[in-house]
Short mmCIF file of C-alpha atoms and ligand atoms in Angstrom, two decimals:
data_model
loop_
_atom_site.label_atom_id
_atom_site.label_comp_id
_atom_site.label_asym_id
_atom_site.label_seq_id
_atom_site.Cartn_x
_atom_site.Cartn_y
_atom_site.Cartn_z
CA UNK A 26 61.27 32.51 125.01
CA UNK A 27 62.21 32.60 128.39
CA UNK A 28 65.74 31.44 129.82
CA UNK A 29 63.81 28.60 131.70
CA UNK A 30 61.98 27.39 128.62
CA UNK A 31 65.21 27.01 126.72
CA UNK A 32 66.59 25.15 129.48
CA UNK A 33 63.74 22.82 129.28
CA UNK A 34 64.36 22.66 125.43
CA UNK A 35 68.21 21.87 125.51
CA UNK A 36 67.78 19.12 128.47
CA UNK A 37 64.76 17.45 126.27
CA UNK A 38 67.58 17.69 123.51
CA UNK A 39 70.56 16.60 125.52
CA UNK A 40 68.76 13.53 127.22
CA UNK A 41 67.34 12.52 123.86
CA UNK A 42 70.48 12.52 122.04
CA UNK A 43 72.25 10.82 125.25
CA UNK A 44 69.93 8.40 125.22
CA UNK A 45 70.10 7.20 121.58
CA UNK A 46 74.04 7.29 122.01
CA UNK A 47 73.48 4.61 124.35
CA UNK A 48 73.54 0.65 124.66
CA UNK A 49 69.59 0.59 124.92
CA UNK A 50 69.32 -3.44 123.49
CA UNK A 51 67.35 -4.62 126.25
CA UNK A 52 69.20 -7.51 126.69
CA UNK A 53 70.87 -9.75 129.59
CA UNK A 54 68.35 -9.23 131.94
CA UNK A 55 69.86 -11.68 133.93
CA UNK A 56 72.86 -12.77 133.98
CA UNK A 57 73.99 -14.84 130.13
CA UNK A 58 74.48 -18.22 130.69
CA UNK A 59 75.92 -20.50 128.23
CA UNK A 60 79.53 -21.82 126.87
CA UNK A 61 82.62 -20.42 125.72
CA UNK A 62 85.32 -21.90 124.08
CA UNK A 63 88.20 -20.12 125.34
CA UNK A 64 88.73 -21.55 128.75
CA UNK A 65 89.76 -24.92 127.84
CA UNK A 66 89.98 -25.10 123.87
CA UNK A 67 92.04 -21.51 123.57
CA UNK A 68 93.37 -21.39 120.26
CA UNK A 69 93.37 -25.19 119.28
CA UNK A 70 93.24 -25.03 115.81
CA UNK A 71 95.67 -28.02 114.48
CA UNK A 72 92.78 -30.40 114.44
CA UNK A 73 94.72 -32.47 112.18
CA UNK A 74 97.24 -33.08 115.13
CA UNK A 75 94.73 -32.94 118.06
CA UNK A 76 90.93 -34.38 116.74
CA UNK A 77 89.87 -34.34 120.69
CA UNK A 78 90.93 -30.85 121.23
CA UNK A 79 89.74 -28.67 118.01
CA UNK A 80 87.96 -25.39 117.70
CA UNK A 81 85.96 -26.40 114.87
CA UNK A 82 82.52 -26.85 113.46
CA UNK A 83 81.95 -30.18 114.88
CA UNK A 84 82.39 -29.29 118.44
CA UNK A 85 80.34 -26.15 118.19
CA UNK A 86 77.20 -28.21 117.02
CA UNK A 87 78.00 -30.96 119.76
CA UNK A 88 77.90 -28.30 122.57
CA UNK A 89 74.29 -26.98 121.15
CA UNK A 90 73.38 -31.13 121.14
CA UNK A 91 74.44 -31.16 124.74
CA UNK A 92 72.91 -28.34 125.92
CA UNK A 93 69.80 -29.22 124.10
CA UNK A 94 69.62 -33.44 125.17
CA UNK A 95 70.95 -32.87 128.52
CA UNK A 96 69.10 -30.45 129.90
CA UNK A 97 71.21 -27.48 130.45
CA UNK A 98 69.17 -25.37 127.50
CA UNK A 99 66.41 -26.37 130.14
CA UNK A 100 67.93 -25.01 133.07
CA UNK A 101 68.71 -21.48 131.16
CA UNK A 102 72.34 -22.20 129.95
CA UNK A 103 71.60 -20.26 126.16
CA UNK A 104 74.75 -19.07 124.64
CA UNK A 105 77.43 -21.38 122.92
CA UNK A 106 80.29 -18.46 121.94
CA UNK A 107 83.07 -18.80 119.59
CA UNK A 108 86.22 -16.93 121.10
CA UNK A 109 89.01 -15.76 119.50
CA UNK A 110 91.01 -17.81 116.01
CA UNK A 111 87.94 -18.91 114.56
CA UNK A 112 88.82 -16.79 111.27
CA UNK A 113 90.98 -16.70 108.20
CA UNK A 114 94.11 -14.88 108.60
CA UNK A 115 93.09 -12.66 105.78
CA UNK A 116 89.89 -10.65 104.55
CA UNK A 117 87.86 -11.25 102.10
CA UNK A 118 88.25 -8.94 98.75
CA UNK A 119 85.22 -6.88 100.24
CA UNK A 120 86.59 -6.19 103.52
CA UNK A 121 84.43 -8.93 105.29
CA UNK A 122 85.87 -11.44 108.26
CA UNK A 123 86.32 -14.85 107.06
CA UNK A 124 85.78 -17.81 108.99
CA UNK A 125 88.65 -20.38 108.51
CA UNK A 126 87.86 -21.95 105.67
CA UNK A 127 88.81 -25.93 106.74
CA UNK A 128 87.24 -25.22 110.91
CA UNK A 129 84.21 -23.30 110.12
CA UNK A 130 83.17 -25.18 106.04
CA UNK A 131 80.21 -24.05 106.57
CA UNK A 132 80.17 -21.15 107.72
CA UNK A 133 78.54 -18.78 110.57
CA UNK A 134 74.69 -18.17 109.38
CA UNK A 135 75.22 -21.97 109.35
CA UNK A 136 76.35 -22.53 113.04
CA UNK A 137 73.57 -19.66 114.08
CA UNK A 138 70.77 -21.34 112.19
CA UNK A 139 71.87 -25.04 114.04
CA UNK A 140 72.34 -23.33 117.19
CA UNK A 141 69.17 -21.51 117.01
CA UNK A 142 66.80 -24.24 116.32
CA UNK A 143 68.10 -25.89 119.27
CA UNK A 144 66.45 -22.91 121.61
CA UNK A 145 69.87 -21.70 122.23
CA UNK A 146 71.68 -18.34 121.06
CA UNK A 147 75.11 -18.06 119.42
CA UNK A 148 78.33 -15.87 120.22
CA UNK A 149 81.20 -14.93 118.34
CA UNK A 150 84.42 -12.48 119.37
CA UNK A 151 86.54 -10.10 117.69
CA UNK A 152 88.90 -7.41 119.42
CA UNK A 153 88.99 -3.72 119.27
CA UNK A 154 92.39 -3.60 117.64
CA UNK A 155 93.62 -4.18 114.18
CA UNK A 156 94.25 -8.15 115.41
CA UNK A 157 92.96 -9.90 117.96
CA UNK A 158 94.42 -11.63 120.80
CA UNK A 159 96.18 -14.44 118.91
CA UNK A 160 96.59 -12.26 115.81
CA UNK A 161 93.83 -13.29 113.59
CA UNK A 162 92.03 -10.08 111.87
CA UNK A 163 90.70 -7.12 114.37
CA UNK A 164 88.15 -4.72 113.73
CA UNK A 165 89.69 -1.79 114.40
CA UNK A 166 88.75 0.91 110.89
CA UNK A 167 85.92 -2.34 110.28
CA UNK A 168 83.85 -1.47 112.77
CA UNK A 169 80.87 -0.87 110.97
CA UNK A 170 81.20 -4.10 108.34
CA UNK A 171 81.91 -6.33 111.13
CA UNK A 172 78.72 -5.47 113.33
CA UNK A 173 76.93 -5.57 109.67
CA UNK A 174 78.53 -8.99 109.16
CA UNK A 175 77.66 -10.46 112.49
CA UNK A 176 73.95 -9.15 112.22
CA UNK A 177 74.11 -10.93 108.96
CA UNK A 178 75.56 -14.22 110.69
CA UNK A 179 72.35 -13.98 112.90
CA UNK A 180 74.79 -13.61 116.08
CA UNK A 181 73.50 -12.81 119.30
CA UNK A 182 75.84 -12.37 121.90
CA UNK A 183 79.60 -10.65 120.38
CA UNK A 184 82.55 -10.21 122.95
CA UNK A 185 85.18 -7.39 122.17
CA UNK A 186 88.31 -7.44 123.37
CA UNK A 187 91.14 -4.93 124.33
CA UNK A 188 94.51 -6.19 123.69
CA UNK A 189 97.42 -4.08 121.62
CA UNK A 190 95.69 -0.48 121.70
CA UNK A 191 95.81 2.60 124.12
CA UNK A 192 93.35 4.40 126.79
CA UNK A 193 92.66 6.75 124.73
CA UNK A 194 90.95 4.79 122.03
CA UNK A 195 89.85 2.12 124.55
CA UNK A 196 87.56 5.06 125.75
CA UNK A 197 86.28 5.92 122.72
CA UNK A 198 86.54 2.62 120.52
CA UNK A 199 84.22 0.81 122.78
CA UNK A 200 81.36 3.34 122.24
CA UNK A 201 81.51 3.74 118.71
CA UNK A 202 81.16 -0.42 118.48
CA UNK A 203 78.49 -0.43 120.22
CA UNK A 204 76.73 2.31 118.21
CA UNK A 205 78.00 -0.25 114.86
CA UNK A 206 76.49 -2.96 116.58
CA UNK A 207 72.94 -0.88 117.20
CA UNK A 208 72.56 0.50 113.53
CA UNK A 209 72.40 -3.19 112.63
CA UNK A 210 69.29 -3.70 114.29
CA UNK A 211 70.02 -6.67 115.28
CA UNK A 212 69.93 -7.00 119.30
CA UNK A 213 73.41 -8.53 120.31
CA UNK A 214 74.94 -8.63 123.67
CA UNK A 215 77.86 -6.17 123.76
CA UNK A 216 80.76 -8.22 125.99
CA UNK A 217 83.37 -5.75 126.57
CA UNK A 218 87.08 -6.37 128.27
CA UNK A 219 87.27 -2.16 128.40
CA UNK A 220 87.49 -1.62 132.18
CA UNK A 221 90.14 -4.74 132.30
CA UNK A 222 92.46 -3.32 129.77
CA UNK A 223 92.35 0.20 131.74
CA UNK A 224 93.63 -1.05 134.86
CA UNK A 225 95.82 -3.96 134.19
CA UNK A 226 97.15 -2.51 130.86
CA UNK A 227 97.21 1.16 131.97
CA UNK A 228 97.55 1.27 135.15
CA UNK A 229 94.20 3.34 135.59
CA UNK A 230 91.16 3.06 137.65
CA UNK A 231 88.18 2.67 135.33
CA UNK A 232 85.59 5.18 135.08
CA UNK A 233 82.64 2.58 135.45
CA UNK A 234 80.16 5.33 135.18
CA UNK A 235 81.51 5.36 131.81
CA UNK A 236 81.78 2.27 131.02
CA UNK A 237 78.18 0.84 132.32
CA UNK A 238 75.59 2.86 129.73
CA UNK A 239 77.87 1.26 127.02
CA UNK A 240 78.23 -2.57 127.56
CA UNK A 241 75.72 -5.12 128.89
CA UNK A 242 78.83 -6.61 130.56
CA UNK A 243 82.55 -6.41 130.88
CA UNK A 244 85.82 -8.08 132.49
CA UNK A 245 87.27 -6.74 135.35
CA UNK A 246 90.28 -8.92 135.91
CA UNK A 247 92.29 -11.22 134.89
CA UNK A 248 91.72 -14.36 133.02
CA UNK A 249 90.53 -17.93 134.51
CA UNK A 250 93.04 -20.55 134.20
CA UNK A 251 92.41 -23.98 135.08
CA UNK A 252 93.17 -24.14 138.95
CA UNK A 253 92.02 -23.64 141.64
CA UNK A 254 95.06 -20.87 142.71
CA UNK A 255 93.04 -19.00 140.02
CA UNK A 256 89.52 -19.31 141.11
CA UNK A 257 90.57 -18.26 144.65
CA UNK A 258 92.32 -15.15 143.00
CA UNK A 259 88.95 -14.29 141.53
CA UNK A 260 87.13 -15.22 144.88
CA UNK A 261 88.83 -12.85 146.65
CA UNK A 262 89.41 -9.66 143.83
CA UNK A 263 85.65 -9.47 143.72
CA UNK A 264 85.34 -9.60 147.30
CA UNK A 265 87.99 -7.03 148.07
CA UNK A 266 86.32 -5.13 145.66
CA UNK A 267 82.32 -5.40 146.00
CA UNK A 268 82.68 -1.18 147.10
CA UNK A 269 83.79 -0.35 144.20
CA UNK A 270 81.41 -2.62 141.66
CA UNK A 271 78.38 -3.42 143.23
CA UNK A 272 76.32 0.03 142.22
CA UNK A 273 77.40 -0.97 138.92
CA UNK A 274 75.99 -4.68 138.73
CA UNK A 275 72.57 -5.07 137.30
CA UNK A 276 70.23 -6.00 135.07
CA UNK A 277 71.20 -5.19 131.66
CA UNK A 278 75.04 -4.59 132.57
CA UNK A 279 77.03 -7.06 134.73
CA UNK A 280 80.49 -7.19 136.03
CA UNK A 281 82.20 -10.40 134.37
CA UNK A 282 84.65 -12.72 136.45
CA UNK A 283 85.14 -14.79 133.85
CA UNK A 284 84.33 -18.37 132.52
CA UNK A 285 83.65 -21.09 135.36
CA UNK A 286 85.97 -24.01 134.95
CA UNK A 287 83.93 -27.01 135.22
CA UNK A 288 84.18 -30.07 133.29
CA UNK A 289 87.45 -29.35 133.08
CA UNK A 290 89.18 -32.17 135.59
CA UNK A 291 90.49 -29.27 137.89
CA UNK A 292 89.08 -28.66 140.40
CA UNK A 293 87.38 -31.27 143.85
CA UNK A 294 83.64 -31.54 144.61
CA UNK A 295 83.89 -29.02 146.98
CA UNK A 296 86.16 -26.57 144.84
CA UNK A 297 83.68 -26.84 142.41
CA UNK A 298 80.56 -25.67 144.92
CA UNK A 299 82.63 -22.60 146.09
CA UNK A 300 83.55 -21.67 142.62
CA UNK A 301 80.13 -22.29 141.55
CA UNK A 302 78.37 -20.80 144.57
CA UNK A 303 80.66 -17.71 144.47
CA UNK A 304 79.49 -16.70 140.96
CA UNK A 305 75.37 -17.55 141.61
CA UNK A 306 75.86 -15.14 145.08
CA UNK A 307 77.50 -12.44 142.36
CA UNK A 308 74.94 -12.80 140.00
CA UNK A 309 77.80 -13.44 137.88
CA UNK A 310 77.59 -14.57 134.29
CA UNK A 311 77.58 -18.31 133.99
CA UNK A 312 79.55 -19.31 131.21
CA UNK A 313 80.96 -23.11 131.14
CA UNK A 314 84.34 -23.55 128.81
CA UNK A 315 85.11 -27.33 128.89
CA UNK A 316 84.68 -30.34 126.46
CA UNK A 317 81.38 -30.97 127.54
CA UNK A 318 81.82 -35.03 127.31
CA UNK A 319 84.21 -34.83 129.92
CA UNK A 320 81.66 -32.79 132.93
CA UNK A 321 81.52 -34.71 135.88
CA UNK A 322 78.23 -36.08 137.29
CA UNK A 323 78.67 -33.98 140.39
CA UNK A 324 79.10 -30.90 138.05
CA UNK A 325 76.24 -31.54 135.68
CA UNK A 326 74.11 -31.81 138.60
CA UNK A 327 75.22 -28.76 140.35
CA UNK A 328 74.65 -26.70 136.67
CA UNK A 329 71.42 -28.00 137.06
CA UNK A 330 70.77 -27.03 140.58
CA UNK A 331 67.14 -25.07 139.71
CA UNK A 332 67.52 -23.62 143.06
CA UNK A 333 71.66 -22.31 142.53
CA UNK A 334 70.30 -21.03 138.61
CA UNK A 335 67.01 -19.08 140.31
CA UNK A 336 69.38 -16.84 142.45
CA UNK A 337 71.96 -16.71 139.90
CA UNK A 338 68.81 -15.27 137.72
CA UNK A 339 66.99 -13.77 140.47
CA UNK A 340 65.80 -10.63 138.56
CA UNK A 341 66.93 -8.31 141.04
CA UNK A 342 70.49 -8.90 140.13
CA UNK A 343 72.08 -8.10 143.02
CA UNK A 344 76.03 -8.56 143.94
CA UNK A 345 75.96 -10.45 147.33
CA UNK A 346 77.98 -8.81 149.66
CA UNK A 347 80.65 -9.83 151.74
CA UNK A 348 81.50 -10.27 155.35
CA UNK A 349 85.21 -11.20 156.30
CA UNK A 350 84.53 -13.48 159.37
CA UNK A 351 85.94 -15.42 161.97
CA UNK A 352 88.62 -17.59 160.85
CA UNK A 353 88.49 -16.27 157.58
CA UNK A 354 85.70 -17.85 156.39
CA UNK A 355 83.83 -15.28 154.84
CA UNK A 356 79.95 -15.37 154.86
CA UNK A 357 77.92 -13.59 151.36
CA UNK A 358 75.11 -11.90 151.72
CA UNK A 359 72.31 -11.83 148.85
CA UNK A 360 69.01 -9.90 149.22
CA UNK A 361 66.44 -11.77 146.11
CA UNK A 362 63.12 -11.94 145.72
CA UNK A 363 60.72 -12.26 148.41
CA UNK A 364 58.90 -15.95 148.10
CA UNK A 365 55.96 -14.75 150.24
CA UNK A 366 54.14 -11.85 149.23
CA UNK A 367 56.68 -8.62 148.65
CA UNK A 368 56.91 -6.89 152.33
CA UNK A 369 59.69 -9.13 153.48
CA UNK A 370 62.89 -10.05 151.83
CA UNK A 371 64.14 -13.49 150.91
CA UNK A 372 67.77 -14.00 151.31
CA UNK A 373 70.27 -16.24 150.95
CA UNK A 374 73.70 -17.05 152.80
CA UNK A 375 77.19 -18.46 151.75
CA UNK A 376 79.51 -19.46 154.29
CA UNK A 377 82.95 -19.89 151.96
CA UNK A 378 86.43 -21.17 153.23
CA UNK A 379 89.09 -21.21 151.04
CA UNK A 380 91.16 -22.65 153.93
CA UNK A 381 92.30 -26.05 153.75
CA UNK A 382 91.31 -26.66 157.52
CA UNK A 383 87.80 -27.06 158.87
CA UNK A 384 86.15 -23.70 160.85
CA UNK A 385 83.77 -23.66 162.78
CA UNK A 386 81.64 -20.79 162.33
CA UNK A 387 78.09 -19.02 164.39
CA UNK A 388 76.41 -15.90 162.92
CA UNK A 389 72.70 -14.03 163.52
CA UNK A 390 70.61 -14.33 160.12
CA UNK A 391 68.57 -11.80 161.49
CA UNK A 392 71.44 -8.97 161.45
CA UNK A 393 71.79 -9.19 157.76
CA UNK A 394 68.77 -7.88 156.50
CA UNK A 395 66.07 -9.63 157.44
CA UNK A 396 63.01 -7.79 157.89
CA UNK A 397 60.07 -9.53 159.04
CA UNK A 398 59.36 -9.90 162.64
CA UNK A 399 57.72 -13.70 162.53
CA UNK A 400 60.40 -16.70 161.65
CA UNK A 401 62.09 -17.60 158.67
CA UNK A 402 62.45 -21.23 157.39
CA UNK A 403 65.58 -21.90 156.34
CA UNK A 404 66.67 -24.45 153.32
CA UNK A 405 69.90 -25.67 152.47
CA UNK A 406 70.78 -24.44 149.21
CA UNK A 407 72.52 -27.23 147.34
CA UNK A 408 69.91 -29.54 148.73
CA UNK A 409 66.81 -27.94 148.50
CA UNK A 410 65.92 -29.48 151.85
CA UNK A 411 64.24 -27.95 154.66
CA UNK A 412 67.02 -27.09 157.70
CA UNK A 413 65.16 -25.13 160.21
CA UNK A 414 63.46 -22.22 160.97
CA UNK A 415 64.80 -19.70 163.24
CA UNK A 416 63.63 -16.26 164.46
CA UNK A 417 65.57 -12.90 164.03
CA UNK A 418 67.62 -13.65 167.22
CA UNK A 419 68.27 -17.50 166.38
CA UNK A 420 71.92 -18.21 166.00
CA UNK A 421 73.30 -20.54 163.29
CA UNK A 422 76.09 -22.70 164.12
CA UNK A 423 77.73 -24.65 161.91
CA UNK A 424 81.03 -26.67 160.54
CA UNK A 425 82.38 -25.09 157.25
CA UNK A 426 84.60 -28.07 155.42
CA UNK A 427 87.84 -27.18 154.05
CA UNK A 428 87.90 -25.12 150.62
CA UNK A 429 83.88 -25.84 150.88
CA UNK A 430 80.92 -23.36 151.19
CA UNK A 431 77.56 -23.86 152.84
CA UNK A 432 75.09 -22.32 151.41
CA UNK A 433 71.44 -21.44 153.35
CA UNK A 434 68.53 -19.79 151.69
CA UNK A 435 66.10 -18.01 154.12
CA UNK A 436 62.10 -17.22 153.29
CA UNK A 437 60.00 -15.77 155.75
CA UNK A 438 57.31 -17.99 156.95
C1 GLA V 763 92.07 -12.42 126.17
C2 GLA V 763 90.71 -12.59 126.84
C3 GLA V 763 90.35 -14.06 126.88
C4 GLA V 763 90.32 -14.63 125.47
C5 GLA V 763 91.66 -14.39 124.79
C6 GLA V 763 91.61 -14.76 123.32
O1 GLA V 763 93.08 -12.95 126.94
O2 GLA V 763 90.72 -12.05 128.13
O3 GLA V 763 89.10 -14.26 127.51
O4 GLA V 763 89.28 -14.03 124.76
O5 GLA V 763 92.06 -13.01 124.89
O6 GLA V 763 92.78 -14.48 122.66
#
């Protein structure tokens, strides 16, 4: 055999094994959309002292009756996620997680098989470490039980987090979940906090070429709160930072800002379109963490936007990109897919000021990207109405409202 040929031979070998080492579910396409309950319900789990506010059963199944009466299983919202202190303190005799026994009476399999004939998927969390977050049981030296015990739970969607352990096993732990979570055979999104934990823990820049073949998405900073000092925060880390994450963000593997903060009585109107905006320009997960009695009609209808969800989806799954601009409004740029045939792009614009003043603000579609030579018709986002159309030289000019975005979609005519 020659040297060549056993190249050939070890690559075949090398890529093969590589390959099977990897995340290779085929899932989150797009973006997951759904419901956590971390955001607002954290760990509320004295239910006896606080009905309204209880991480329990009960509120589980009335998020899956939302989402499938009110239309947001409609609009693509699909996963309803248990976070973190949803289990007994202690295992069971065989090793296994234990839901708490009062919260959850009925168990998991239960919640997936109510969830699941509602159209919708179910999530659950666990951390990487021997507890999690809050102290209830971690999986760390139960890796393979747990992703056997979630499989069995029918669970679709599991987020891992990173608190309490080191780079070091960060690095490694995080791989050898995933493979636990692929010998079940059961396809579940792998939600991993890894890259977060590396640079706010450790003080390191993550290796995202590391990270990506591993996890169909992962947090990259720090956690929403309910303000709107936070959702600015997250505004402007991902735009400082769309060098160093957009060649990451794609389908099958997304960079995760976090839960959106609707229906949770914090933020205005217009608050609410930039935060929402801001996330559909990222192709951001959408993931909704609020007692869903209490959403606003101006948020449902916003959620159910069909033009805001089909960029948020487009299937190119491309990070907008952003332009720091006069007056520091900054303007987002998203390339999607063409509406017209395939030779010319579609693309979409988002004027956002986070300033509490009004700015006035003129910019040339046609230097962003635009390729064809005839007009474009331009629609206003949020409205779906028509606005204009305007060639590659046109000029828009327009008012952006205080801590308000507009938001223009362009197709070529
Ligand atoms: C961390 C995560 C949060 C949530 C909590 C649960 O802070 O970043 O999203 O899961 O843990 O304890």
């Amino acid at each position: 055999m020659s040297l060549s040929e056993l190249w050939v031979i070890l690559l075949f070998f090398g890529c093969f094994f590589n390959v099977v080492k990897l995340l290779e579910n085929g899932l989150a396409r797009s973006p997951p959309m759904g419901w956590m309950s971390w955001g607002y319900f954290m760990c509320s789990v004295d239910c006896d002292e606080n009905p309204n506010k209880c991480l329990d059963e009960k509120l589980i199944k009335s998020v899956a009756d939302t989402f499938f009466t009110d239309g947001y299983q409609e609009a693509g919202f699909e996963y309803i996620i248990i976070d973190d202190c949803w289990a007994e303190k202690t295992r069971d005799i065989n090793g296994r997680l234990v839901p708490d026994r009062k919260r959850f009476p009925n168990g998991m399999k239960y919640l997936a098989d109510y969830i699941h004939a509602r159209g919708l998927k179910f999530g659950m969390y666990t951390n990487i470490a021997d507890v999690t977050c809050m102290h209830y049981p971690g999986s760390k030296g139960h890796f393979e039980i747990d992703a056997k015990t979630f499989a069995e739970w029918d669970v679709d969607y599991i987020k891992v987090d990173g608190c309490f352990v080191g780079e070091d096993y960060l690095n490694t732990a995080y791989i050898k979940f995933g493979r636990s979570l692929n010998s079940t055979g059961r396809p579940m999104v792998y939600s991993c906090s890894w890259p977060y934990y590396i640079e706010y823990i450790h003080n390191k820049t993550p290796n995202y070429t590391n990270i990506v073949p591993y996890c169909n998405m992962w947090r990259n900073y720090h956690d929403v709160v309910k303000s709107w000092g936070s959702v600015k925060a997250i505004i402007r880390h991902y735009q400082s930072r769309y060098d160093q994450l957009n060649g990451y963000h794609g389908p099958g593997h997304w960079n995760d800002p976090d839960m959106l903060i609707f229906g949770t009585n914090s933020l205005t109107a217009s608050q609410s379109r930039v935060h929402l905006a801001v996330y559909v320009m990222l192709s951001a997960p959408l993931l909704l963490s609020c007692d869903m009695r209490n959403m606003k009609d101006y948020e449902k209808q916003l959620l159910l936007n069909m033009d805001l969800v089909a960029l948020a989806q487009d299937p190119l799954g491309l990070m907008a990109k952003p332009y720091q601009f006069q007056n520091s409004v900054t303007l987002w740029v998203k390339q999607h897919l063409p509406r017209k045939g395939d030779m010319y792009n579609s693309v979409s614009f988002a004027l956002v000021n986070l300033n509490t003043k009004d700015v006035a603000v003129s910019f040339t579609p046609g230097d962003y990207g635009l390729n064809s030579t005839d007009a474009y018709t331009v629609m206003d986002t949020f409205t779906g109405k028509f606005t204009m159309n305007i060639t590659l030289k046109d000029k828009i000019n327009v008012i952006v409202p205080p801590e308000d975005v507009i938001m223009y979609s362009v197709f070529p005519l």
